[in-house]
Short mmCIF file of C-alpha atoms in Angstrom, two decimals:
data_model
loop_
_atom_site.label_atom_id
_atom_site.label_comp_id
_atom_site.label_asym_id
_atom_site.label_seq_id
_atom_site.Cartn_x
_atom_site.Cartn_y
_atom_site.Cartn_z
CA MET A 1 0.48 -0.02 0.01
CA LEU A 2 1.91 3.87 -0.84
CA ALA A 3 2.38 4.29 2.95
CA HIS A 4 3.68 8.33 2.00
CA LEU A 5 4.32 10.45 0.01
CA SER A 6 6.30 14.03 -0.68
CA ILE A 7 6.74 16.38 -3.36
CA GLU A 8 8.43 19.77 -3.66
CA ASN A 9 8.47 21.53 -6.01
CA TYR A 10 6.10 20.16 -8.89
CA ALA A 11 2.92 22.93 -10.93
CA LEU A 12 1.36 24.97 -7.75
CA ILE A 13 2.56 22.36 -4.69
CA ASP A 14 6.09 23.69 -2.88
CA SER A 15 6.45 21.46 -0.24
CA LEU A 16 3.63 18.46 0.71
CA LYS A 17 3.84 15.15 2.80
CA VAL A 18 1.94 13.07 3.62
CA GLY A 19 1.34 9.92 5.81
CA PHE A 20 -1.84 7.39 4.55
CA ASP A 21 -3.34 4.18 6.40
CA SER A 22 -5.17 1.08 4.18
CA GLY A 23 -9.06 1.33 4.47
CA PHE A 24 -10.80 3.41 2.12
CA THR A 25 -9.41 6.75 1.55
CA VAL A 26 -11.74 9.70 -0.04
CA ILE A 27 -9.95 12.68 -1.00
CA THR A 28 -12.53 16.21 -1.62
CA GLY A 29 -11.61 19.35 -2.76
CA GLU A 30 -12.85 21.98 -4.98
CA THR A 31 -12.65 22.09 -8.40
CA GLY A 32 -9.03 23.99 -9.09
CA ALA A 33 -8.17 23.19 -5.72
CA GLY A 34 -4.63 21.00 -7.46
CA LYS A 35 -6.71 17.03 -7.58
CA SER A 36 -4.69 16.12 -10.17
CA ILE A 37 -1.76 17.54 -9.81
CA LEU A 38 -1.19 15.00 -6.67
CA LEU A 39 -1.96 12.50 -9.57
CA GLY A 40 0.55 13.88 -11.78
CA GLY A 41 3.15 13.98 -9.41
CA LEU A 42 2.11 10.86 -8.18
CA SER A 43 2.29 8.99 -11.79
CA LEU A 44 6.01 10.56 -11.99
CA VAL A 45 6.63 7.93 -9.04
CA LEU A 46 4.98 4.88 -11.10
CA GLY A 47 7.09 6.06 -14.16
CA ASN A 48 5.88 8.39 -16.33
CA ARG A 49 7.47 10.90 -18.44
CA ALA A 50 8.27 13.66 -16.57
CA ASP A 51 7.60 17.05 -18.55
CA LEU A 52 10.58 20.23 -17.75
CA SER A 53 6.74 22.93 -17.24
CA SER A 54 5.88 20.58 -14.28
CA LEU A 55 8.58 21.90 -11.91
CA ARG A 56 7.55 25.47 -9.72
CA ASN A 57 10.65 26.99 -8.65
CA LYS A 58 12.53 26.14 -12.33
CA GLU A 59 15.96 26.62 -10.78
CA LYS A 60 15.33 23.55 -8.09
CA LYS A 61 14.96 20.37 -8.76
CA CYS A 62 11.46 18.26 -8.55
CA ILE A 63 11.57 15.94 -5.46
CA ILE A 64 8.50 13.62 -5.74
CA GLU A 65 9.55 10.41 -3.34
CA ALA A 66 7.60 7.40 -2.45
CA ASP A 67 6.79 4.90 0.06
CA PHE A 68 4.97 1.22 -0.96
CA THR A 69 4.53 -1.54 1.59
CA ILE A 70 4.73 -3.82 -0.97
CA GLY A 71 4.96 -7.85 2.17
CA ASP A 72 1.81 -8.77 0.56
CA TYR A 73 2.24 -8.46 -3.13
CA ASN A 74 5.32 -11.00 -4.44
CA LEU A 75 7.35 -9.05 -5.77
CA LYS A 76 10.83 -10.38 -4.67
CA SER A 77 11.11 -12.05 -7.58
CA PHE A 78 10.89 -8.68 -9.57
CA PHE A 79 13.10 -7.12 -7.77
CA SER A 80 16.05 -10.01 -8.20
CA LYS A 81 15.51 -9.86 -12.05
CA ALA A 82 15.83 -7.07 -12.08
CA ASP A 83 19.39 -6.67 -9.63
CA LEU A 84 17.37 -3.87 -7.17
CA ASP A 85 17.28 -5.09 -3.22
CA TYR A 86 13.85 -5.81 -2.16
CA GLU A 87 12.53 -4.13 1.37
CA ASP A 88 9.18 -4.54 3.31
CA VAL A 89 9.07 -0.68 2.76
CA THR A 90 9.97 0.81 -0.59
CA VAL A 91 10.72 3.88 -1.58
CA ILE A 92 10.40 5.08 -5.33
CA ARG A 93 11.94 8.44 -5.66
CA ARG A 94 12.30 10.43 -8.54
CA GLU A 95 13.99 13.33 -9.48
CA ILE A 96 13.32 16.06 -12.71
CA LEU A 97 16.52 18.34 -13.27
CA PRO A 98 15.96 21.36 -14.03
CA SER A 99 18.04 20.95 -17.57
CA GLY A 100 15.53 19.29 -18.25
CA LYS A 101 17.01 15.59 -17.80
CA SER A 102 15.04 13.06 -15.09
CA ARG A 103 16.14 10.26 -12.27
CA ALA A 104 15.07 7.80 -11.06
CA PHE A 105 15.41 5.47 -7.61
CA ILE A 106 13.59 2.04 -5.84
CA ASN A 107 15.96 1.69 -3.20
CA ASP A 108 18.52 4.62 -4.02
CA THR A 109 19.58 2.21 -7.23
CA PRO A 110 18.65 3.64 -9.64
CA VAL A 111 16.98 2.70 -12.10
CA THR A 112 15.17 3.11 -16.10
CA LEU A 113 11.63 4.65 -16.34
CA ASP A 114 10.67 1.81 -18.69
CA VAL A 115 11.68 -0.82 -14.44
CA LEU A 116 9.72 1.98 -13.29
CA SER A 117 6.90 1.71 -14.76
CA LYS A 118 6.21 -1.93 -14.74
CA LEU A 119 7.01 -1.98 -10.30
CA GLY A 120 4.69 1.05 -10.52
CA ALA A 121 1.88 -1.17 -12.47
CA ARG A 122 2.05 -3.51 -8.76
CA LEU A 123 1.89 -1.23 -6.53
CA ILE A 124 -1.31 1.17 -7.83
CA ASP A 125 -3.59 1.38 -10.26
CA VAL A 126 -4.57 4.87 -10.73
CA HIS A 127 -8.85 3.71 -12.40
CA SER A 128 -8.96 7.36 -14.39
CA GLN A 129 -11.21 8.03 -17.43
CA HIS A 130 -8.54 6.38 -19.88
CA GLN A 131 -8.20 2.97 -17.76
CA THR A 132 -12.32 3.27 -17.63
CA LEU A 133 -11.68 2.81 -21.94
CA GLU A 134 -9.01 -0.98 -20.92
CA LEU A 135 -12.97 -2.21 -20.58
CA THR A 136 -13.18 -2.24 -24.05
CA GLU A 137 -10.89 -4.34 -25.26
CA ASN A 138 -10.63 -7.98 -25.44
CA ASP A 139 -7.37 -8.46 -23.28
CA PHE A 140 -8.09 -6.80 -20.72
CA GLN A 141 -12.24 -9.13 -20.83
CA PHE A 142 -9.95 -11.95 -20.70
CA LYS A 143 -7.48 -10.99 -17.42
CA LEU A 144 -11.39 -10.61 -16.15
CA ILE A 145 -12.61 -13.85 -16.55
CA ASP A 146 -9.43 -16.00 -16.42
CA ALA A 147 -9.08 -14.23 -12.54
CA PHE A 148 -12.96 -15.24 -12.08
CA ALA A 149 -11.97 -18.72 -13.09
CA ASN A 150 -7.78 -19.60 -11.21
CA ASN A 151 -6.36 -20.27 -14.80
CA SER A 152 -3.38 -17.86 -13.34
CA LYS A 153 -1.02 -21.61 -13.34
CA HIS A 154 -2.82 -22.96 -16.34
CA LEU A 155 -2.24 -19.37 -18.36
CA ILE A 156 1.13 -19.38 -16.37
CA ALA A 157 1.64 -23.40 -17.56
CA TYR A 158 0.44 -22.38 -21.46
CA LYS A 159 2.54 -19.21 -22.51
CA GLU A 160 5.89 -21.82 -20.81
CA GLN A 161 4.50 -23.91 -23.57
CA LEU A 162 4.12 -21.34 -26.42
CA GLN A 163 7.46 -20.06 -25.59
CA ARG A 164 9.23 -23.02 -26.76
CA PHE A 165 6.43 -23.56 -29.01
CA ARG A 166 7.17 -21.07 -30.43
CA SER A 167 11.25 -21.83 -30.15
CA ALA A 168 10.24 -24.53 -32.43
CA GLU A 169 9.31 -22.66 -35.60
CA LYS A 170 11.64 -20.54 -35.25
CA GLU A 171 14.63 -23.74 -34.53
CA LEU A 172 12.00 -25.31 -37.47
CA GLN A 173 11.59 -22.45 -40.40
CA ASP A 174 15.52 -21.42 -39.79
CA LEU A 175 16.15 -25.05 -40.50
CA VAL A 176 14.33 -24.56 -43.45
CA THR A 177 15.56 -22.36 -45.06
CA PHE A 178 19.12 -23.26 -44.81
CA GLN A 179 18.33 -26.74 -46.06
CA SER A 180 17.24 -24.70 -48.82
CA ASN A 181 20.03 -22.25 -49.04
CA ALA A 182 22.20 -24.49 -48.57
CA THR A 183 21.91 -27.65 -50.68
CA LYS A 184 22.29 -25.51 -54.17
CA GLU A 185 26.32 -24.54 -53.23
CA GLN A 186 26.78 -28.16 -51.15
CA ASP A 187 29.12 -29.23 -54.15
CA TYR A 188 30.88 -25.37 -54.12
CA ASN A 189 31.53 -25.95 -50.87
CA SER A 190 32.52 -29.72 -50.58
CA PHE A 191 35.62 -28.67 -53.00
CA LEU A 192 36.21 -26.49 -51.30
CA LEU A 193 37.24 -27.99 -47.75
CA THR A 194 38.14 -30.87 -50.39
CA GLU A 195 40.47 -28.54 -51.38
CA LEU A 196 41.73 -26.60 -47.91
CA GLU A 197 42.29 -29.95 -46.52
CA ALA A 198 44.64 -31.49 -48.69
CA ALA A 199 46.99 -28.15 -47.85
CA PRO A 200 49.69 -28.91 -44.98
CA LEU A 201 47.57 -26.11 -42.77
CA LYS A 202 49.17 -25.56 -39.86
CA GLU A 203 50.39 -22.76 -37.45
CA GLY A 204 52.99 -20.95 -38.93
CA ILE A 205 53.60 -23.52 -42.26
CA ILE A 206 54.56 -20.79 -44.52
CA ALA A 207 57.54 -19.55 -42.75
CA GLU A 208 58.94 -23.45 -41.96
CA LEU A 209 58.35 -23.81 -45.92
CA GLU A 210 60.05 -20.44 -46.43
CA ALA A 211 63.18 -21.93 -45.38
CA GLN A 212 63.78 -24.67 -46.76
CA TYR A 213 62.46 -23.95 -49.85
CA GLU A 214 65.24 -21.17 -48.48
CA GLN A 215 67.96 -23.33 -48.16
CA LEU A 216 66.74 -26.64 -50.83
CA ASN A 217 67.77 -23.02 -52.98
CA ASN A 218 71.18 -22.22 -52.10
CA VAL A 219 72.07 -25.47 -50.88
CA GLU A 220 75.33 -24.89 -53.86
CA LEU A 221 76.53 -21.55 -51.64
CA ILE A 222 75.80 -23.27 -48.34
CA MET A 223 77.79 -25.68 -49.46
CA GLU A 224 81.02 -23.82 -50.08
CA GLU A 225 80.76 -21.84 -47.03
CA LEU A 226 80.89 -25.17 -45.18
CA SER A 227 83.63 -25.91 -46.68
CA LYS A 228 85.28 -22.25 -45.89
CA GLY A 229 84.49 -22.52 -42.48
CA ALA A 230 86.37 -26.02 -42.35
CA GLN A 231 89.63 -24.82 -43.08
CA LEU A 232 89.39 -22.14 -41.76
CA PHE A 233 89.12 -24.36 -38.72
CA ASN A 234 90.96 -27.15 -39.32
CA ASP A 235 94.31 -25.68 -41.77
CA GLU A 236 97.64 -27.05 -39.81
CA GLN A 237 99.28 -24.21 -40.12
CA VAL A 238 96.12 -21.17 -39.21
CA GLY A 239 93.84 -22.94 -38.74
CA VAL A 240 92.07 -21.55 -35.59
CA LEU A 241 91.30 -24.82 -33.64
CA SER A 242 95.67 -25.50 -34.16
CA LEU A 243 96.32 -21.58 -32.99
CA MET A 244 93.82 -22.73 -29.69
CA THR A 245 95.37 -25.58 -28.49
CA GLU A 246 98.64 -23.70 -28.57
CA MET A 247 96.70 -20.51 -26.42
CA ARG A 248 96.11 -23.33 -24.74
CA ALA A 249 98.69 -24.98 -23.46
CA ALA A 250 100.63 -22.08 -23.03
CA PHE A 251 97.85 -21.09 -21.24
CA SER A 252 98.32 -24.16 -19.07
CA LYS A 253 101.79 -23.88 -17.49
CA LEU A 254 100.80 -19.87 -15.90
CA ALA A 255 98.57 -21.38 -14.18
CA GLY A 256 99.63 -22.52 -11.13
CA PHE A 257 101.31 -18.36 -10.87
CA GLY A 258 97.92 -17.20 -9.51
CA ASN A 259 94.42 -16.97 -9.41
CA GLN A 260 93.88 -15.20 -12.78
CA TYR A 261 96.54 -16.66 -14.51
CA GLU A 262 94.35 -19.97 -13.48
CA GLU A 263 91.02 -18.63 -14.32
CA LEU A 264 91.63 -16.64 -17.31
CA HIS A 265 93.50 -20.17 -18.14
CA GLN A 266 89.35 -21.72 -17.94
CA ARG A 267 88.26 -19.36 -20.81
CA ILE A 268 90.29 -20.44 -22.09
CA GLN A 269 89.40 -23.66 -22.28
CA SER A 270 85.41 -23.15 -22.51
CA ALA A 271 86.01 -21.20 -25.24
CA PHE A 272 88.54 -23.81 -26.82
CA ILE A 273 85.52 -27.29 -26.22
CA GLU A 274 82.81 -24.32 -27.47
CA LEU A 275 84.44 -24.09 -30.86
CA ASP A 276 85.83 -27.65 -31.13
CA ASP A 277 81.65 -28.05 -31.44
CA ILE A 278 81.41 -25.30 -33.12
CA ASN A 279 83.71 -27.44 -35.71
CA THR A 280 81.73 -30.71 -35.12
CA GLU A 281 78.29 -29.41 -35.46
CA LEU A 282 79.84 -28.02 -39.59
CA GLN A 283 81.46 -30.84 -40.69
CA ASP A 284 77.38 -32.55 -39.89
CA PHE A 285 76.43 -29.85 -41.47
CA GLN A 286 78.85 -31.01 -44.95
CA GLU A 287 77.81 -34.45 -44.44
CA GLY A 288 73.85 -33.94 -44.21
CA ILE A 289 72.83 -31.50 -46.53
CA THR A 290 72.71 -33.06 -50.60
CA SER A 291 71.19 -30.89 -53.75
CA ASN A 292 67.46 -32.51 -53.77
CA PRO A 293 65.84 -31.57 -56.59
CA ALA A 294 63.21 -32.97 -56.71
CA LEU A 295 62.44 -31.89 -52.89
CA LEU A 296 62.56 -27.94 -54.02
CA GLU A 297 59.98 -29.08 -56.86
CA GLU A 298 57.89 -29.68 -53.66
CA VAL A 299 58.76 -27.25 -51.36
CA SER A 300 57.76 -24.94 -54.28
CA GLY A 301 54.78 -26.35 -54.55
CA LYS A 302 53.47 -26.34 -51.73
CA LEU A 303 54.44 -22.42 -51.14
CA GLN A 304 52.91 -21.80 -54.67
CA LEU A 305 49.28 -23.75 -53.13
CA LEU A 306 49.34 -22.78 -50.46
CA TYR A 307 49.68 -18.42 -51.38
CA ASN A 308 46.74 -19.51 -53.81
CA LEU A 309 45.23 -20.25 -51.50
CA GLN A 310 45.27 -17.04 -49.49
CA LYS A 311 44.44 -15.21 -52.42
CA LYS A 312 41.80 -17.15 -52.95
CA HIS A 313 40.00 -17.08 -49.71
CA GLY A 314 41.60 -12.96 -48.30
CA ALA A 315 42.97 -14.97 -46.23
CA SER A 316 46.58 -12.43 -44.60
CA GLN A 317 47.35 -15.64 -42.21
CA ILE A 318 47.14 -19.31 -41.96
CA THR A 319 45.13 -19.52 -39.22
CA GLU A 320 42.18 -17.63 -41.33
CA LEU A 321 42.40 -20.21 -43.94
CA ILE A 322 42.44 -23.12 -40.51
CA GLN A 323 39.20 -20.85 -39.37
CA ILE A 324 37.49 -21.22 -43.16
CA LYS A 325 38.35 -25.21 -43.48
CA ASN A 326 36.61 -25.50 -39.76
CA ASP A 327 33.34 -23.34 -41.43
CA LEU A 328 32.88 -25.41 -44.24
CA ALA A 329 33.32 -28.47 -42.75
CA ASP A 330 30.82 -28.03 -40.21
CA LYS A 331 28.25 -26.19 -43.23
CA VAL A 332 29.55 -29.76 -45.61
CA PHE A 333 28.31 -31.39 -42.05
CA GLU A 334 25.37 -29.87 -40.71
CA THR A 335 24.48 -30.18 -44.91
CA ALA A 336 24.54 -33.29 -44.94
CA HIS A 337 22.77 -34.84 -41.92
CA VAL A 338 20.04 -31.03 -42.38
CA ASP A 339 17.20 -33.84 -42.68
CA GLU A 340 18.01 -35.39 -40.07
CA LYS A 341 17.12 -32.37 -37.83
CA ILE A 342 14.28 -31.38 -38.94
CA ALA A 343 12.52 -35.00 -38.44
CA LEU A 344 13.30 -35.03 -35.61
CA LYS A 345 12.33 -30.63 -35.20
CA THR A 346 9.10 -31.43 -37.00
CA LYS A 347 8.17 -34.43 -34.33
CA GLU A 348 9.14 -32.45 -30.74
CA LEU A 349 6.75 -29.27 -32.66
CA GLN A 350 3.97 -32.41 -33.02
CA GLU A 351 5.06 -32.49 -29.92
CA LEU A 352 4.61 -28.95 -28.42
CA THR A 353 1.69 -28.83 -30.74
CA SER A 354 -0.52 -30.91 -28.88
CA ALA A 355 0.49 -30.14 -25.87
CA LEU A 356 -0.60 -26.19 -26.23
CA GLU A 357 -4.19 -27.98 -27.93
CA GLU A 358 -4.76 -29.65 -23.63
CA GLN A 359 -3.41 -26.65 -21.50
CA ALA A 360 -5.48 -24.59 -24.65
CA LEU A 361 -9.00 -27.20 -23.07
CA LEU A 362 -8.27 -26.15 -19.86
CA ILE A 363 -8.61 -22.80 -19.86
CA ARG A 364 -11.24 -22.70 -21.94
CA GLU A 365 -12.90 -25.29 -20.04
CA LYS A 366 -12.31 -23.57 -16.65
CA ARG A 367 -13.37 -19.97 -19.04
CA ASN A 368 -17.12 -21.78 -20.18
CA SER A 369 -17.57 -22.91 -15.78
CA ILE A 370 -18.17 -19.94 -14.39
CA ILE A 371 -18.72 -17.28 -17.82
CA PRO A 372 -23.05 -18.17 -16.48
CA ASN A 373 -21.78 -16.73 -12.40
CA LEU A 374 -19.80 -14.04 -14.01
CA LYS A 375 -22.55 -13.00 -16.25
CA LYS A 376 -25.03 -12.81 -12.68
CA GLN A 377 -22.35 -11.61 -11.30
CA LEU A 378 -21.76 -7.72 -13.21
CA GLU A 379 -25.92 -7.87 -13.30
CA SER A 380 -26.70 -7.94 -10.57
CA ASN A 381 -24.13 -5.91 -9.77
CA LEU A 382 -24.98 -3.59 -11.90
CA GLY A 383 -28.62 -3.15 -11.02
CA SER A 384 -27.68 -2.15 -7.08
CA LEU A 385 -26.44 1.17 -9.54
CA GLY A 386 -29.18 2.01 -11.11
CA MET A 387 -28.82 -0.03 -14.27
CA PRO A 388 -31.54 -3.00 -13.68
CA SER A 389 -31.10 -3.71 -17.17
CA ALA A 390 -28.30 -4.12 -18.18
CA SER A 391 -27.26 -7.09 -19.86
CA PHE A 392 -24.54 -9.12 -21.38
CA ASP A 393 -24.15 -11.38 -23.40
CA ILE A 394 -20.33 -13.56 -23.05
CA SER A 395 -19.21 -16.69 -25.41
CA LEU A 396 -15.72 -17.90 -26.10
CA GLN A 397 -15.56 -18.66 -29.76
CA ALA A 398 -12.40 -22.14 -30.28
CA THR A 399 -9.27 -21.18 -32.67
CA ASP A 400 -6.98 -23.34 -34.77
CA SER A 401 -4.59 -20.86 -33.83
CA PHE A 402 -2.24 -20.42 -30.58
CA LYS A 403 -3.07 -16.62 -29.06
CA PRO A 404 -0.95 -15.13 -26.04
CA ASN A 405 -3.71 -16.39 -23.92
CA GLY A 406 -4.92 -19.56 -25.00
CA MET A 407 -6.71 -20.35 -28.00
CA ASP A 408 -10.14 -18.99 -27.75
CA GLU A 409 -11.80 -15.95 -29.26
CA LEU A 410 -14.01 -14.06 -26.37
CA SER A 411 -17.47 -11.99 -27.47
CA PHE A 412 -18.31 -9.81 -24.63
CA LEU A 413 -21.70 -7.61 -26.05
CA PHE A 414 -23.27 -5.48 -23.49
CA THR A 415 -26.83 -3.55 -23.61
CA ALA A 416 -28.11 -1.38 -20.80
CA ASN A 417 -31.50 -2.05 -22.17
CA LYS A 418 -34.86 -3.88 -22.15
CA GLY A 419 -35.22 -5.58 -25.95
CA SER A 420 -31.83 -3.97 -27.13
CA ASN A 421 -29.49 -5.81 -29.69
CA TYR A 422 -26.33 -6.35 -27.72
CA GLY A 423 -23.20 -4.38 -29.51
CA LEU A 424 -18.99 -3.75 -28.28
CA LEU A 425 -19.05 -2.49 -24.77
CA LYS A 426 -17.23 0.68 -26.86
CA LYS A 427 -19.98 1.57 -28.86
CA VAL A 428 -23.24 1.39 -26.96
CA ALA A 429 -21.58 1.92 -23.25
CA SER A 430 -21.76 5.39 -22.28
CA GLY A 431 -18.57 7.27 -20.48
CA GLY A 432 -21.56 6.57 -17.49
CA GLU A 433 -22.01 3.53 -17.84
CA LEU A 434 -18.89 2.31 -18.90
CA SER A 435 -17.41 3.84 -15.01
CA ARG A 436 -20.19 1.56 -13.26
CA ILE A 437 -18.83 -1.72 -15.16
CA MET A 438 -15.73 -0.88 -14.93
CA LEU A 439 -16.21 -0.56 -10.50
CA VAL A 440 -17.75 -3.28 -11.10
CA ILE A 441 -15.16 -5.28 -12.66
CA LYS A 442 -12.92 -4.51 -10.58
CA SER A 443 -14.87 -5.50 -7.29
CA ILE A 444 -15.11 -8.60 -8.29
CA LEU A 445 -11.68 -8.62 -9.73
CA ALA A 446 -10.04 -7.45 -6.12
CA LYS A 447 -11.72 -10.39 -4.27
CA TYR A 448 -9.91 -13.60 -6.71
CA GLU A 449 -6.53 -11.73 -7.29
CA LYS A 450 -3.90 -9.68 -5.08
CA LEU A 451 -4.69 -6.14 -6.85
CA PRO A 452 -3.02 -3.40 -5.79
CA THR A 453 -3.53 -0.52 -4.12
CA ILE A 454 -6.32 1.42 -6.64
CA MET A 455 -7.43 5.01 -7.19
CA PHE A 456 -9.93 5.67 -7.83
CA ASP A 457 -10.45 9.03 -9.37
CA GLU A 458 -14.29 10.66 -10.14
CA ILE A 459 -15.53 7.68 -10.82
CA ASP A 460 -18.87 9.45 -9.38
CA THR A 461 -19.51 11.59 -11.87
CA GLY A 462 -22.68 12.07 -13.42
CA VAL A 463 -24.06 9.81 -10.57
CA SER A 464 -26.29 10.89 -6.99
CA GLY A 465 -28.25 9.95 -4.97
CA GLU A 466 -28.37 5.75 -4.23
CA ILE A 467 -26.47 4.92 -7.06
CA SER A 468 -23.80 6.85 -5.72
CA ASN A 469 -24.50 5.32 -1.83
CA ARG A 470 -23.31 2.34 -3.66
CA MET A 471 -21.09 3.19 -5.62
CA ALA A 472 -19.21 4.39 -2.55
CA ASP A 473 -20.18 1.14 -0.46
CA ILE A 474 -18.93 -0.95 -3.37
CA MET A 475 -14.87 0.58 -2.88
CA LYS A 476 -16.16 0.18 1.26
CA GLU A 477 -15.81 -2.84 0.65
CA MET A 478 -13.06 -3.38 -1.88
CA SER A 479 -11.45 -1.05 0.67
CA GLY A 480 -11.54 -4.78 2.56
CA VAL A 481 -9.19 -6.35 1.12
CA MET A 482 -7.35 -3.48 -0.53
CA GLN A 483 -6.12 -0.15 -0.47
CA VAL A 484 -8.80 2.20 -2.37
CA PHE A 485 -8.56 5.50 -2.94
CA SER A 486 -11.75 7.55 -4.35
CA ILE A 487 -11.47 11.47 -5.28
CA THR A 488 -15.06 12.34 -5.64
CA HIS A 489 -16.28 15.56 -5.00
CA LEU A 490 -19.71 13.50 -4.63
CA PRO A 491 -20.01 13.99 -0.41
CA GLN A 492 -22.20 10.72 0.66
CA VAL A 493 -18.51 8.69 -1.31
CA ALA A 494 -17.10 11.52 0.97
CA SER A 495 -19.10 10.24 4.31
CA LYS A 496 -17.91 6.13 3.44
CA GLY A 497 -14.26 6.88 3.62
CA ASN A 498 -11.91 5.63 6.80
CA HIS A 499 -9.73 8.84 6.23
CA HIS A 500 -10.31 11.88 4.60
CA TYR A 501 -8.13 14.40 3.03
CA LYS A 502 -8.93 17.77 1.20
CA VAL A 503 -6.42 19.12 -1.28
CA TYR A 504 -7.29 23.12 -0.85
CA LYS A 505 -4.91 25.84 -2.78
CA THR A 506 -3.90 29.75 -0.24
CA ASP A 507 -3.36 32.71 -2.54
CA THR A 508 -0.92 34.63 -1.38
CA ALA A 509 0.73 38.02 -3.43
CA GLU A 510 2.87 36.10 -5.01
CA ARG A 511 2.18 32.90 -5.54
CA THR A 512 -0.80 31.02 -5.35
CA GLU A 513 0.37 27.24 -4.17
CA THR A 514 -1.51 23.89 -3.59
CA ASN A 515 -1.68 21.59 -0.49
CA MET A 516 -2.82 18.54 1.29
CA MET A 517 -4.62 17.75 4.89
CA LYS A 518 -5.67 15.19 6.11
CA LEU A 519 -9.35 15.76 8.37
CA SER A 520 -10.68 15.90 11.93
CA ASP A 521 -13.77 15.01 12.45
CA GLU A 522 -14.90 17.95 13.48
CA GLU A 523 -13.32 19.07 9.96
CA ARG A 524 -15.55 16.76 7.44
CA VAL A 525 -18.65 17.91 8.38
CA VAL A 526 -17.97 21.56 7.35
CA GLU A 527 -15.97 19.80 4.24
CA LEU A 528 -19.10 17.39 4.02
CA ALA A 529 -21.29 20.06 5.41
CA GLN A 530 -20.18 22.59 2.18
CA MET A 531 -19.92 19.64 -0.60
CA LEU A 532 -23.61 19.37 0.43
CA GLY A 533 -24.73 23.42 0.43
CA GLY A 534 -21.96 25.58 -0.56
CA LYS A 535 -19.08 28.11 1.47
CA GLU A 536 -22.82 28.84 3.32
CA LEU A 537 -23.03 26.40 6.08
CA SER A 538 -27.22 26.10 7.26
CA ASP A 539 -27.73 23.83 10.02
CA SER A 540 -29.27 22.07 8.52
CA ALA A 541 -26.20 20.76 5.80
CA LEU A 542 -24.38 20.61 8.96
CA ALA A 543 -27.42 18.30 10.65
CA HIS A 544 -27.21 15.81 6.89
CA ALA A 545 -23.07 15.97 6.94
CA LYS A 546 -23.81 14.34 10.80
CA GLN A 547 -26.32 12.44 9.33
CA LEU A 548 -23.91 10.41 5.96
CA LEU A 549 -20.88 10.42 8.86
CA ASN A 550 -23.40 8.65 11.34
#
């Protein structure tokens, strides 16, 4: 329920802080006092778009904050999905900055307007003339019937099944489209794959082949240089190893004359060992290298094949060719097995279809079973609201298609007069009749599902006398299971409230300001008397007001 509302710097409101209780709360005030401003401010915390023109002082930001007690609303999953901190008393704040930007917060966490509006719809139902038009919409009519039929669990199961059906349906269509396109390309893809599989594709292969090609292509030069190196190492007179042998012998004689000579001798010994090892490896190279024209041609062919494939597929790296080969392999495999996949997906779709039809039939049976009782309750309640001849013709027609809420078409027809033809609500019901029908429907819904706080905005416009009393009784009865607000001009309705607030304007030399106050018992008598007889309070008006309250 709405526990507290704070509005600052909005329209004619400078600063307003007001707390609310459970039960039936009525709000009254003269025309133009600012009741619509109060609703406008409340609508901002429910996710409506902000307007910079609503700032009272254009240089200050507007802040609207509302506290809601939500322990009974089963909203923990909503908060979890939205990544919000859940609190039994949740605070929603909306700020409109002088720059025109707006910000929204739920329990001090910034949120988007989409998240805010979704939460707001589950906290307060603001019933205005615009919302009355929802009564003429098929979705709302189904909502009424399904609430009455206790179809909630079945609809959840149906919608989950429908989601799986739509997903499988799309997957099947994608497979069929893939098959149609892939069959045309299968031969070409197979050719490309075979070509790539025949190539020596591995990471670093081009650098490896290019190095091998350079060696084979320059074998004579390599042999000549290796021979020259071997001669420089092994010449008996001036060969590197001969000279190093002499140097090693000379310094071995000095090793015993001090650590510095011993250290130098060891370094010469290490250099000799390294040079001797190089000489051995050089000789191995000489023995292993031979001219091989056939291998040169083979390596050249592999390189040319790889160069051509890179150019053909627009690849700059071998890794790209490997990926292209893998992708082609997947396509060829999928095309070869797509018939099998289509058969399996078709079978799955048939099973989902059967399950959906079964669930839809159960929903239809429950709907049909309650229509007579729903019709009776609607007509009985409307009779007490001055519409004794009101009659409904409600029926279901089965369809072959899966709709978001089943496999039914709903005909929801109405007539207010005996002997008149039934017609669509939006065509045959007046605005006043729609308001009374909506009030009756909301009162029925309140018995079958946990509705949020509801605020009726002058739903009693155009009625008076006993009908207004009965409308007030219905709202009072609803307040036994939910928090109910009624913005009203009728003293008969205002007298039935558990709590009575008055919206009023005060004028100063500089500006007009809207405010709101909770009335005491004595103040309620005066307010009702003024609603009955005008500003000039008469004894009869005061007596009538006391009678209404009693």
